[in-house]
Coordinates of C-alpha atoms and ligand atoms in Angstrom, one line a residue:
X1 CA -46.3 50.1 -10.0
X2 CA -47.8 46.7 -8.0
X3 CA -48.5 44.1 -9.9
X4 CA -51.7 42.4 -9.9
X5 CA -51.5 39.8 -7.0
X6 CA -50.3 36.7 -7.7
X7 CA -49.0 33.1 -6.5
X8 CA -45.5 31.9 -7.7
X9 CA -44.8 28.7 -7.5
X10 CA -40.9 27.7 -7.5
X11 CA -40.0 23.9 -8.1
X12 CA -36.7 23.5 -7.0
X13 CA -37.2 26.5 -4.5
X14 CA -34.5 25.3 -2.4
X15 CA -31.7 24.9 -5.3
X16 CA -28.6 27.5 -6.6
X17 CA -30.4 29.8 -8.3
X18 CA -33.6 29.9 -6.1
X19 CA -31.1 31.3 -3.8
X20 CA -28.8 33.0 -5.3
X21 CA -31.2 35.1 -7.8
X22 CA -34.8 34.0 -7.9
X23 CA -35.4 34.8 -4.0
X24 CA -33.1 38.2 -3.5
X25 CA -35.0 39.4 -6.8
X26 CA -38.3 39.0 -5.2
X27 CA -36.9 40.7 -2.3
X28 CA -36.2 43.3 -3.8
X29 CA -38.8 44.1 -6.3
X30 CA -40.9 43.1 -2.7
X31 CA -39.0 46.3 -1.0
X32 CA -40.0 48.4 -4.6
X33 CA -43.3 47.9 -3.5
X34 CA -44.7 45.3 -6.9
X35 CA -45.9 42.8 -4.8
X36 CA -49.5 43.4 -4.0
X37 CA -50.1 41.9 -0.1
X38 CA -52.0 38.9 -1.4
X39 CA -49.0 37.8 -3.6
X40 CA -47.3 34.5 -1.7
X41 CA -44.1 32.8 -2.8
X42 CA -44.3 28.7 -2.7
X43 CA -41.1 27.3 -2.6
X44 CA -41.6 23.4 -4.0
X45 CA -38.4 20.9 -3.2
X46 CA -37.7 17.8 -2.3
X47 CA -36.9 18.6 1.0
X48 CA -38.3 17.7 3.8
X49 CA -39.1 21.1 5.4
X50 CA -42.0 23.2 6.4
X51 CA -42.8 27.2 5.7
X52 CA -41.4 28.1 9.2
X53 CA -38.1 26.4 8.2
X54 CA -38.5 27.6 4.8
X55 CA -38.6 31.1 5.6
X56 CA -35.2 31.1 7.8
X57 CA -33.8 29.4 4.7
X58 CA -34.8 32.3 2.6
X59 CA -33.8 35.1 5.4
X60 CA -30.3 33.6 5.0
X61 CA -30.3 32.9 1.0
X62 CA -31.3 36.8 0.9
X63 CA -28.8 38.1 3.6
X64 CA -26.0 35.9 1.6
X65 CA -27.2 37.0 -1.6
X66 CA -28.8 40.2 -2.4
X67 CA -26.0 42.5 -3.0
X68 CA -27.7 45.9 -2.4
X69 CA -29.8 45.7 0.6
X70 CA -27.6 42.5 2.2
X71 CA -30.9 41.3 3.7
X72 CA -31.5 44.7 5.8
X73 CA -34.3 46.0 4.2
X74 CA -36.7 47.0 6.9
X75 CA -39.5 44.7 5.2
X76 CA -37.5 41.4 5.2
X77 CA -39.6 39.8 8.3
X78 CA -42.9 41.4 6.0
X79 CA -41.2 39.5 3.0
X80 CA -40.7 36.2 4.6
X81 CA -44.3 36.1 5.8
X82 CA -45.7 36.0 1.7
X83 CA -43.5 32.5 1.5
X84 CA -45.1 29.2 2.0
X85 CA -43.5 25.7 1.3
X86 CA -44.6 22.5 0.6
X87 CA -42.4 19.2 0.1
X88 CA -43.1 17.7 -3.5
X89 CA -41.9 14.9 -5.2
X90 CA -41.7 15.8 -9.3
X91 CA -42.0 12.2 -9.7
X92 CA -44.7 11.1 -7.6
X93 CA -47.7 11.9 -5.9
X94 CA -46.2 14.0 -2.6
X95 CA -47.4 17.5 -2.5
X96 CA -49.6 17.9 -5.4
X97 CA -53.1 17.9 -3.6
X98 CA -51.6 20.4 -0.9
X99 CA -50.1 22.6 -3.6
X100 CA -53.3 22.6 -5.8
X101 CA -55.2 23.3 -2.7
X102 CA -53.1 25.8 -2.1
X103 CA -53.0 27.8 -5.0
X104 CA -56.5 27.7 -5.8
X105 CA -57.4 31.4 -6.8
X106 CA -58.5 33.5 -9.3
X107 CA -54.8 35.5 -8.6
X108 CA -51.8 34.9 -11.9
X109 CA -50.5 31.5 -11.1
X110 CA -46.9 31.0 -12.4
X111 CA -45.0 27.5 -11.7
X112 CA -41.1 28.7 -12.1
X113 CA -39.4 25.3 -13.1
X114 CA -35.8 25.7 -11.7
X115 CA -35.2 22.2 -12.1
X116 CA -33.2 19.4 -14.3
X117 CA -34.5 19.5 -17.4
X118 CA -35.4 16.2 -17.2
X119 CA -38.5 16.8 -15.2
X120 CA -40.0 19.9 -17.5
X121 CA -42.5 17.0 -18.4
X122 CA -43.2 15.2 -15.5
X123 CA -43.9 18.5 -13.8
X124 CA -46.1 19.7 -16.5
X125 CA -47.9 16.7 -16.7
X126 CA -49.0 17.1 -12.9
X127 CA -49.9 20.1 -12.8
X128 CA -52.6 19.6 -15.6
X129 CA -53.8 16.0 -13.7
X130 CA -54.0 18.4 -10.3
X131 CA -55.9 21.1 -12.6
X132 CA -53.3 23.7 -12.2
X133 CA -52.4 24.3 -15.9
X134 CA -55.6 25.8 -17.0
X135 CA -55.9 29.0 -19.5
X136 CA -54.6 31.4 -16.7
X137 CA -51.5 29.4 -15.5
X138 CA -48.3 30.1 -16.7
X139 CA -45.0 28.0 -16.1
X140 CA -41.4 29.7 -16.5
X141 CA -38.6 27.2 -17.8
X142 CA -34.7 27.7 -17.3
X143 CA -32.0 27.5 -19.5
X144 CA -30.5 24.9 -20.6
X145 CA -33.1 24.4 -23.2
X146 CA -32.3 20.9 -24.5
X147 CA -28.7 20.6 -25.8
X148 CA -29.3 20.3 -29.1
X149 CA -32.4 20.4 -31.7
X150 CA -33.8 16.9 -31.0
X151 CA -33.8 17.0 -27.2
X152 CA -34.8 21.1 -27.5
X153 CA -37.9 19.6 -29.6
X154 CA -38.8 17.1 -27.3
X155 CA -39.0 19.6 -24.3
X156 CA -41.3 21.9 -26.4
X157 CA -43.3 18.9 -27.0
X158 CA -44.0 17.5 -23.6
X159 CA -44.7 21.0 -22.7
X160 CA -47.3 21.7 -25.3
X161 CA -49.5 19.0 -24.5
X162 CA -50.2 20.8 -21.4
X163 CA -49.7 24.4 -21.7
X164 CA -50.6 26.7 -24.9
X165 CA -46.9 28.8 -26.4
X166 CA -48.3 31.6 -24.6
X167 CA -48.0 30.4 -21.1
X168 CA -44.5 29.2 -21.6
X169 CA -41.6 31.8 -20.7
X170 CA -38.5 30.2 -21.7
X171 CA -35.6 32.2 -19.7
X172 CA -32.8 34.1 -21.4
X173 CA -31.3 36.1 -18.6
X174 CA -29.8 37.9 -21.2
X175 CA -32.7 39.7 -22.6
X176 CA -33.6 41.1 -18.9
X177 CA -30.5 43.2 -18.4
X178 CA -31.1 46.8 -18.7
X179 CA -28.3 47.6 -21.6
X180 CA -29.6 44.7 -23.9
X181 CA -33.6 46.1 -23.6
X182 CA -31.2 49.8 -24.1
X183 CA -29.9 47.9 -27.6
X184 CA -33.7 48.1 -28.9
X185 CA -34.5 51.4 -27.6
X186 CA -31.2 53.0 -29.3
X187 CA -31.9 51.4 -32.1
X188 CA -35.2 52.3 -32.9
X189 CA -36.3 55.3 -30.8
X190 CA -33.7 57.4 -33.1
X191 CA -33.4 58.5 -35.9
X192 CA -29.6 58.8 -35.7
X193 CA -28.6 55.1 -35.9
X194 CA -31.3 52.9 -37.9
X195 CA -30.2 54.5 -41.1
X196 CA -26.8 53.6 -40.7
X197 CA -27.7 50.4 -39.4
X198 CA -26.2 47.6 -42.6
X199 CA -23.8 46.4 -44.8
X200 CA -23.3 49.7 -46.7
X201 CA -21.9 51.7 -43.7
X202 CA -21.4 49.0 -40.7
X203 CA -17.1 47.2 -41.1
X204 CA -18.0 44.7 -38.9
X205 CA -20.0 43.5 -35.4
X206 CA -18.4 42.7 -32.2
X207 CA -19.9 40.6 -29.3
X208 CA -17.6 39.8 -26.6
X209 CA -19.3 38.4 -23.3
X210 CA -16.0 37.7 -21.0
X211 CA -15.9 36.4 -17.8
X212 CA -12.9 36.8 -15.2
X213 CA -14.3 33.4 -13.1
X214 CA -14.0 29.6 -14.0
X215 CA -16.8 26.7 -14.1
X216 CA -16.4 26.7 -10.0
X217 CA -18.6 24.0 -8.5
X218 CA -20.6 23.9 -12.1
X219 CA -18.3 21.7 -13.4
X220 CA -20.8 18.6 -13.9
X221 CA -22.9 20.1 -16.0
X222 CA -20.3 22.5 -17.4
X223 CA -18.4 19.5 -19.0
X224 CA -21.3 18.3 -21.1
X225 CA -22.1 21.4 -22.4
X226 CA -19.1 23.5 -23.0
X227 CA -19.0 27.3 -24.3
X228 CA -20.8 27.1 -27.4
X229 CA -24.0 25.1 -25.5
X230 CA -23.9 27.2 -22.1
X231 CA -23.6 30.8 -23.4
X232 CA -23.8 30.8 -27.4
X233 CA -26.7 29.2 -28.6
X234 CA -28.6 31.3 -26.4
X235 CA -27.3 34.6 -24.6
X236 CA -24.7 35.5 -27.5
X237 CA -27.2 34.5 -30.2
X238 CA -30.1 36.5 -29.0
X239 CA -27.3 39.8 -28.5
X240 CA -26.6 38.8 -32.2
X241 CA -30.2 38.8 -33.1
X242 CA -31.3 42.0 -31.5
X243 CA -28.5 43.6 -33.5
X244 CA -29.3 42.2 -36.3
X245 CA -32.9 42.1 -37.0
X246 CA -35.4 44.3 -38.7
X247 CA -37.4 47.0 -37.4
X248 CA -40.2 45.1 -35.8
X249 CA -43.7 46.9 -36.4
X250 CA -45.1 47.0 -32.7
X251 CA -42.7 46.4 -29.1
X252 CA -45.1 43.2 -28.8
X253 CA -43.6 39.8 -27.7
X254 CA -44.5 38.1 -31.6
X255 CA -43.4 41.5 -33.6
X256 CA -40.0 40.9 -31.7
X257 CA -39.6 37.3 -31.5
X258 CA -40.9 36.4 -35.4
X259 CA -37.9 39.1 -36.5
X260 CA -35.1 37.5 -34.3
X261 CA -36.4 34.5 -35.9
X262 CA -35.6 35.6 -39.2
X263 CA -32.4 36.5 -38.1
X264 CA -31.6 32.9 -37.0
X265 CA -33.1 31.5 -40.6
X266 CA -30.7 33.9 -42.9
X267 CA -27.3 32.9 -40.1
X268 CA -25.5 30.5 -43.1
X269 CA -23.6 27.5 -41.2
X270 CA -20.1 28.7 -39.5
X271 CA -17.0 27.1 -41.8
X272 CA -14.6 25.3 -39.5
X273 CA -11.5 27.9 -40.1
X274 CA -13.7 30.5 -38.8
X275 CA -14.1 29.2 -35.1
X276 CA -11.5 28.8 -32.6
X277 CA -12.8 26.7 -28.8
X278 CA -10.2 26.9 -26.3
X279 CA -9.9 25.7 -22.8
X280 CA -7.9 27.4 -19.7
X281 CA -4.9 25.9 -17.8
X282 CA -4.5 26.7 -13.8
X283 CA -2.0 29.1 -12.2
X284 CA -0.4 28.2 -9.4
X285 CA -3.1 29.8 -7.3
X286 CA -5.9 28.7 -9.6
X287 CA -7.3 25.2 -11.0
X288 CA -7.2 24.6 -14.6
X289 CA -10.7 23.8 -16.4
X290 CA -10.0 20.2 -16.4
X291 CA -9.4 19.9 -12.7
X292 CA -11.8 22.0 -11.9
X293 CA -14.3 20.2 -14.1
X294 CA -12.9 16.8 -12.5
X295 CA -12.5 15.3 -15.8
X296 CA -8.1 15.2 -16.8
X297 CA -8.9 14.1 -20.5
X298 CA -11.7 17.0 -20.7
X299 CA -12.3 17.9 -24.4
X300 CA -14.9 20.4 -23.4
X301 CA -13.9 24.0 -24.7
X302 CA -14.4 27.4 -21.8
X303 CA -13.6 29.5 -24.6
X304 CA -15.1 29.8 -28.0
X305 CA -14.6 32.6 -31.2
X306 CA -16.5 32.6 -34.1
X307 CA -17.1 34.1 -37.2
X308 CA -20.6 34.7 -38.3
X309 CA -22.7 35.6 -41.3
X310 CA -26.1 37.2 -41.4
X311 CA -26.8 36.2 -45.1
X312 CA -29.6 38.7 -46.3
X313 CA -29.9 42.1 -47.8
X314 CA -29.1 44.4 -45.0
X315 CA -26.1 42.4 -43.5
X316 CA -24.6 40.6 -46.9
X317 CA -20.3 40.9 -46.3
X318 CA -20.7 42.3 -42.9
X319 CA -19.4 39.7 -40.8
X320 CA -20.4 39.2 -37.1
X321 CA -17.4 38.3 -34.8
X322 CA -18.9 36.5 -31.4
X323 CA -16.3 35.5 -28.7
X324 CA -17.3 34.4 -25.0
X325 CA -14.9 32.2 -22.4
X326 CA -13.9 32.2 -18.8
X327 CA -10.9 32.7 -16.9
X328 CA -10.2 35.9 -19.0
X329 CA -8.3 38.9 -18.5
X330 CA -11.7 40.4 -16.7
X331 CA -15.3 40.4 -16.6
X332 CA -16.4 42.8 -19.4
X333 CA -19.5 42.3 -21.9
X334 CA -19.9 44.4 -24.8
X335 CA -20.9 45.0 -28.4
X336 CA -19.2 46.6 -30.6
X337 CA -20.8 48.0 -33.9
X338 CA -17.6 49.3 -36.3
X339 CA -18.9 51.7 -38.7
X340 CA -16.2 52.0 -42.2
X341 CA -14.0 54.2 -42.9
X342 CA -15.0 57.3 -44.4
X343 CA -14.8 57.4 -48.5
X344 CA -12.6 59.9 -49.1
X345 CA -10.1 61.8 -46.7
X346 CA -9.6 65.3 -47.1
X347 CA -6.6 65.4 -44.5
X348 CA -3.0 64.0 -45.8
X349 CA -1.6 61.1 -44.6
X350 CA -0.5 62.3 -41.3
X351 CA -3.4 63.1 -40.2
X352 CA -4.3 59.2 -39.7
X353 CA -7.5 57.2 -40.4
X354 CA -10.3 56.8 -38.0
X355 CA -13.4 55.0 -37.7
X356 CA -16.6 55.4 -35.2
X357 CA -17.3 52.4 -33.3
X358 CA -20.4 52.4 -31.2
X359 CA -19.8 50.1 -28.1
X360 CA -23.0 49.2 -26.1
X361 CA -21.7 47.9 -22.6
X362 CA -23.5 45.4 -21.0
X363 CA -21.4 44.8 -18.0
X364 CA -19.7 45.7 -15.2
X365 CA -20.3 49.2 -15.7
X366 CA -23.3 49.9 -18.6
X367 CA -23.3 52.4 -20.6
X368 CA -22.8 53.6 -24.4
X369 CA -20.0 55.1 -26.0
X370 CA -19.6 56.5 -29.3
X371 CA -16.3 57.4 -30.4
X372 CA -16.3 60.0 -32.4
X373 CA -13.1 61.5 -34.3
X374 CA -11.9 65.0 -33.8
X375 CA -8.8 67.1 -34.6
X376 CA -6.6 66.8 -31.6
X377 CA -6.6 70.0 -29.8
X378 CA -3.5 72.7 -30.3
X379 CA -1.6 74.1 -32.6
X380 CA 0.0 71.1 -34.3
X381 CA -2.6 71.2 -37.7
X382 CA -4.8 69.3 -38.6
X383 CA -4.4 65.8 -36.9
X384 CA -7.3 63.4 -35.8
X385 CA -7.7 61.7 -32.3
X386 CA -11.0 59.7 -31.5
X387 CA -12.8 60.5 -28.1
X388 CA -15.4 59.1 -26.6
X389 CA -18.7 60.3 -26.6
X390 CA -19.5 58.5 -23.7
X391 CA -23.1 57.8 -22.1
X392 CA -22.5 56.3 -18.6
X393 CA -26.0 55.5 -17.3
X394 CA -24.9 56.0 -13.8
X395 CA -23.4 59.6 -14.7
X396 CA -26.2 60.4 -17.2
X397 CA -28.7 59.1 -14.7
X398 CA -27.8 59.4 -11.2
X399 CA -26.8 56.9 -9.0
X400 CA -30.6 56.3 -8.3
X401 CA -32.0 55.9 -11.7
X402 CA -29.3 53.5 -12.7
X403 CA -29.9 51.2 -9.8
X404 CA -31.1 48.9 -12.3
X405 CA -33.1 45.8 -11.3
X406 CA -31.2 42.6 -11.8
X407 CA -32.1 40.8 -14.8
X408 CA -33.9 37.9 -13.0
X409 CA -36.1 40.7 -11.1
X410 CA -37.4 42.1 -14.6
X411 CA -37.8 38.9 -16.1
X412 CA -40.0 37.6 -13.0
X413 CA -42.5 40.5 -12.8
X414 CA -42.9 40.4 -16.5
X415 CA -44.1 36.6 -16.5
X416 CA -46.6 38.3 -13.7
X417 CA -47.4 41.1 -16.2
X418 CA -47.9 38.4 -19.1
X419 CA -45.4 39.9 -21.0
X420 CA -43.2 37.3 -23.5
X421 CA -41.5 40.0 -25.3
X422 CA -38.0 38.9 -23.4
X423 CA -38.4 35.7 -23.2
X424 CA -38.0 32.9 -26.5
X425 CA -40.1 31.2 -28.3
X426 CA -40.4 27.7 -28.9
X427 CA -39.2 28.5 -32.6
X428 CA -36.4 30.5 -32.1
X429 CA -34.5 27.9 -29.3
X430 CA -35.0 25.1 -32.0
X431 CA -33.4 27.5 -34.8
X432 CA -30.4 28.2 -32.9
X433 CA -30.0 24.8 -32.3
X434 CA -30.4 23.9 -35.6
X435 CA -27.2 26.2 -36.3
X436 CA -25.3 25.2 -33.4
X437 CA -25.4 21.3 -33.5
X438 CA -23.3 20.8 -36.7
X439 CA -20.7 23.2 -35.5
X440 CA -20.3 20.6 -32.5
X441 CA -20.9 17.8 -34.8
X442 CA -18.0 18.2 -36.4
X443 CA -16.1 18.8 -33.5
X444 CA -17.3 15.6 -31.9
X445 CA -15.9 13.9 -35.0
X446 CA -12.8 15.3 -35.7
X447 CA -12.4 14.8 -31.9
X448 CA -9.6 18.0 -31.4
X449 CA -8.9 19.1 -28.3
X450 CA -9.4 22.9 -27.9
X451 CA -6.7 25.0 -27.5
X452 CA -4.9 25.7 -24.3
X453 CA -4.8 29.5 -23.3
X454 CA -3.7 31.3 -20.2
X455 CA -6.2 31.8 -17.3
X456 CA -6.0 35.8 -17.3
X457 CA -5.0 35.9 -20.8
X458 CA -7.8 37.4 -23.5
X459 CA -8.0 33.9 -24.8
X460 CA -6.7 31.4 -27.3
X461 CA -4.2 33.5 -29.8
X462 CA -5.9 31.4 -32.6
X463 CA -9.3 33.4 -31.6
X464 CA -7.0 37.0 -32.4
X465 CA -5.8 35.5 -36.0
X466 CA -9.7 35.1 -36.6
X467 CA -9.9 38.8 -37.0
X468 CA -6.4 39.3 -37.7
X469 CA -6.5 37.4 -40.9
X470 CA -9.8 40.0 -42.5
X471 CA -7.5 42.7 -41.4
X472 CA -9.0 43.6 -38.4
X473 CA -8.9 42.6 -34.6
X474 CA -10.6 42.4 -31.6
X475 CA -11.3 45.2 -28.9
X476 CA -9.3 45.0 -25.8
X477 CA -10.6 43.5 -23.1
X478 CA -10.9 45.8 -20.6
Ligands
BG6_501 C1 -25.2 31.5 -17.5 C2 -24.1 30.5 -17.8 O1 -26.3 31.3 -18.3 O2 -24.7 32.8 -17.7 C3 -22.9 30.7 -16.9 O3 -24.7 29.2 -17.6 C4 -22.5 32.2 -17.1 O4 -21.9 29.8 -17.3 C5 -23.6 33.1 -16.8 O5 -21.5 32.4 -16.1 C6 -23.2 34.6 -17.2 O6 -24.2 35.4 -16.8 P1 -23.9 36.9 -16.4 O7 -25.2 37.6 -16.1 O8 -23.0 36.8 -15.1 O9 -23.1 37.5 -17.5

């Protein structure tokens, strides 16, 4: 279904992500046939460059980038021709009368700000003294979102006094992959889970988001931020809260957001023996973080494990375990819910114990998987095996269906749409800050270097004693 037509303005239309995401995902929702033939792409950069030179740029970020169609898409010469540049100087006066000229329209205007932080404000402030931040305007804002409450504050600040909380989509790329938008749909479109859903019959939780690669060329900003600021403050915290939260009455972007909200309030502060940062060390083929990162007396932890604790009603004892790094064994995302044990076995002792665990896989392959315990098949009595119950979207779906749009496609042609259900609110990124910052706090204090661990290895062995130690342990990664 086309969108209605619209005018997206990128700042910072020439950077990493403009290529590497923002661009091939227009592409392709372009070759799906949502962009109506008024819509027009405005890449905004510093460079010095004009649309003619702007559109061979994006033919090659696209043929580069765009995994599936590899730029061959019959329509990419009809793509190119909906892109438009102008040079613009976020600081200065450059640019703005052409692009206000430009985008004067009664179509959606959206001003993607794929840019340093730094200039959120100064680019919000010009748009509203070039009149391009009335009512119908609406501006898109990256991750990171500050790195830490004060700064995170500021930011919604300087954009408030331009733009009302409902023209602001603040980015979690998270929330636009398929399996995580699955997690609210399993959830509450059945009636099979949501009872079982709490303390009384849920062990424990499981979030694992693992990544096989290393900080690469991101070490600059990688090194101020570490794990806990670049993936679990936000991506692992939202997974966390759309596990945890209650039943929201309506699938509307304030019903969502004020129960993830909640969910952030009732998280009680993480005790230093329950988190474990670590940092990875090079291979003889492969750089270690800290030359990677440039910086040999690096402090900044790839790797972080923690224990959390959702303290209200339905989640009182059942601890959340979150663990995210890079350089690990391979690139697998999941969460695991494990259900208890059953009261009372009627089977004797040989028979074994066995629990379900519900395992929602974000990546590579998604899908859901309920194990499920059965006797093992033959003549051998009454002995129990667990097999999977296994929903592979590609298999349930067919290859077609489950050529699901990349996150950053979703996310785009809902800012058109207007919808903010996937996207945070001001509230909720100054919450998870508020949770995060004395966990680095004290590590900024005590001043300990993470622990080393083993590029290829499933982390620090510290993070394994975490579960370990409450009797329990981690699911391979795999
Ligand atoms: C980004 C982080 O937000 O998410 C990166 O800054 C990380 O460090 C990336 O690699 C992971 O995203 P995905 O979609 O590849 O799991």
């Amino acid at each position: 279904i086309p969108v209605d037509p619209f005018d997206l303005v990128i700042f910072g239309g020439t950077g990493d992500l403009a290529r590497r995401k923002i661009l091939p995902g227009l592409f392709r929702r372009f070759c799906a046939g949502q962009m109506e033939e008024d819509s027009r792409i405005i890449g905004a950069a510093r460079s010095d460059m004009d649309s003619e030179e702007y559109r061979h740029f994006v033919r090659e970020a696209i043929t580069e980038f765009d995994p599936k169609t590899k730029g061959e898409c019959a329509h990419l010469d009809e793509f190119l021709t909906r892109l438009h540049y102008v040079t613009i100087d976020a600081l200065g006066e450059t640019g703005w009368a052409e692009l206000a000229e430009l985008t004067r329209s009664d179509k959606v205007r959206a001003f993607y700000f794929s840019v340093a932080p730094r200039l959120f404000g100064p680019l919000a402030e010009r748009l509203h003294l070039h009149g391009m931040a009335d009512g119908e305007s609406r501006i898109v804002v990256e991750k990171p979102f500050g790195r830490d409450l004060e700064s995170a504050r500021a930011l919604n600040k300087v954009l408030a006094e331009h733009f009302e909380e409902n023209q602001i989509y603040r980015i979690d790329h998270y929330l636009g992959k398929e399996t995580v938008q699955n997690l609210m749909a399993i959830r509450f479109g059945n009636m099979l889970f949501e009872p079982l859903w709490n303390s009384q019959y849920v062990d424990h939780i499981q979030i694992t988001v693992a990544e096989s690669v290393g900080v690469g060329g991101r070490g600059g900003y990688y090194d101020r931020a570490g794990a806990m600021r670049d993936m679990m403050q936000n991506h692992m915290m939202q997974l966390l809260c759309l596990i945890a939260m209650e039943p929201p009455a309506k699938f509307n972007p304030d019903a969502v957001r004020d129960e993830k909200l909640k969910v952030i309030r009732a998280l009680d502060p993480v005790r230093e023996e329950d988190i474990v940062r670590g940092q990875y060390e090079g291979t003889e083929d492969l750089l270690g973080y800290r030359r990677e990162a440039e910086n040999p007396e690096s402090t900044t932890e790839s790797f972080v494990a923690l224990k959390a604790h959702v303290s209200n009603w339905r989640w009182a004892n059942t601890p959340f375990y979150l663990r995210t790094g890079k350089r690990l064994r391979e690139r697998a995302s999941e969460i695991a819910i494990v259900f208890k044990d059953a009261p009372h076995s009627i089977f004797d002792e040989d028979a074994g114990r066995h629990r379900n665990i519900l395992t929602i896989k974000l990546q590579p392959n998604e899908g859901i998987e309920l194990g499920v315990t059965i006797k093992e098949p033959g003549p051998g009595g009454m002995r129990l095996i667990d097999v999977p119950l296994d929903m592979s979207f590609a298999e349930a779906l067919g290859p077609e269906e489950a050529d699901f749009p990349d996150a950053y496609e979703r996310l785009i042609m809902d800012v058109i749409r207007g919808n903010q259900t996937l996207f945070m609110r001001g509230d909720e990124v100054e919450e998870a800050w508020a949770w995060t910052d004395p966990i680095i706090a004290q590590w900024e204090d005590d001043a300990v270097p993470p622990i080393r661990y083993a590029t290829g290895s499933s982390g620090p062995d510290d993070a394994l004693m975490l579960m370990h130690r409450d009797g329990r342990r981690w699911r391979e990664i795999k």
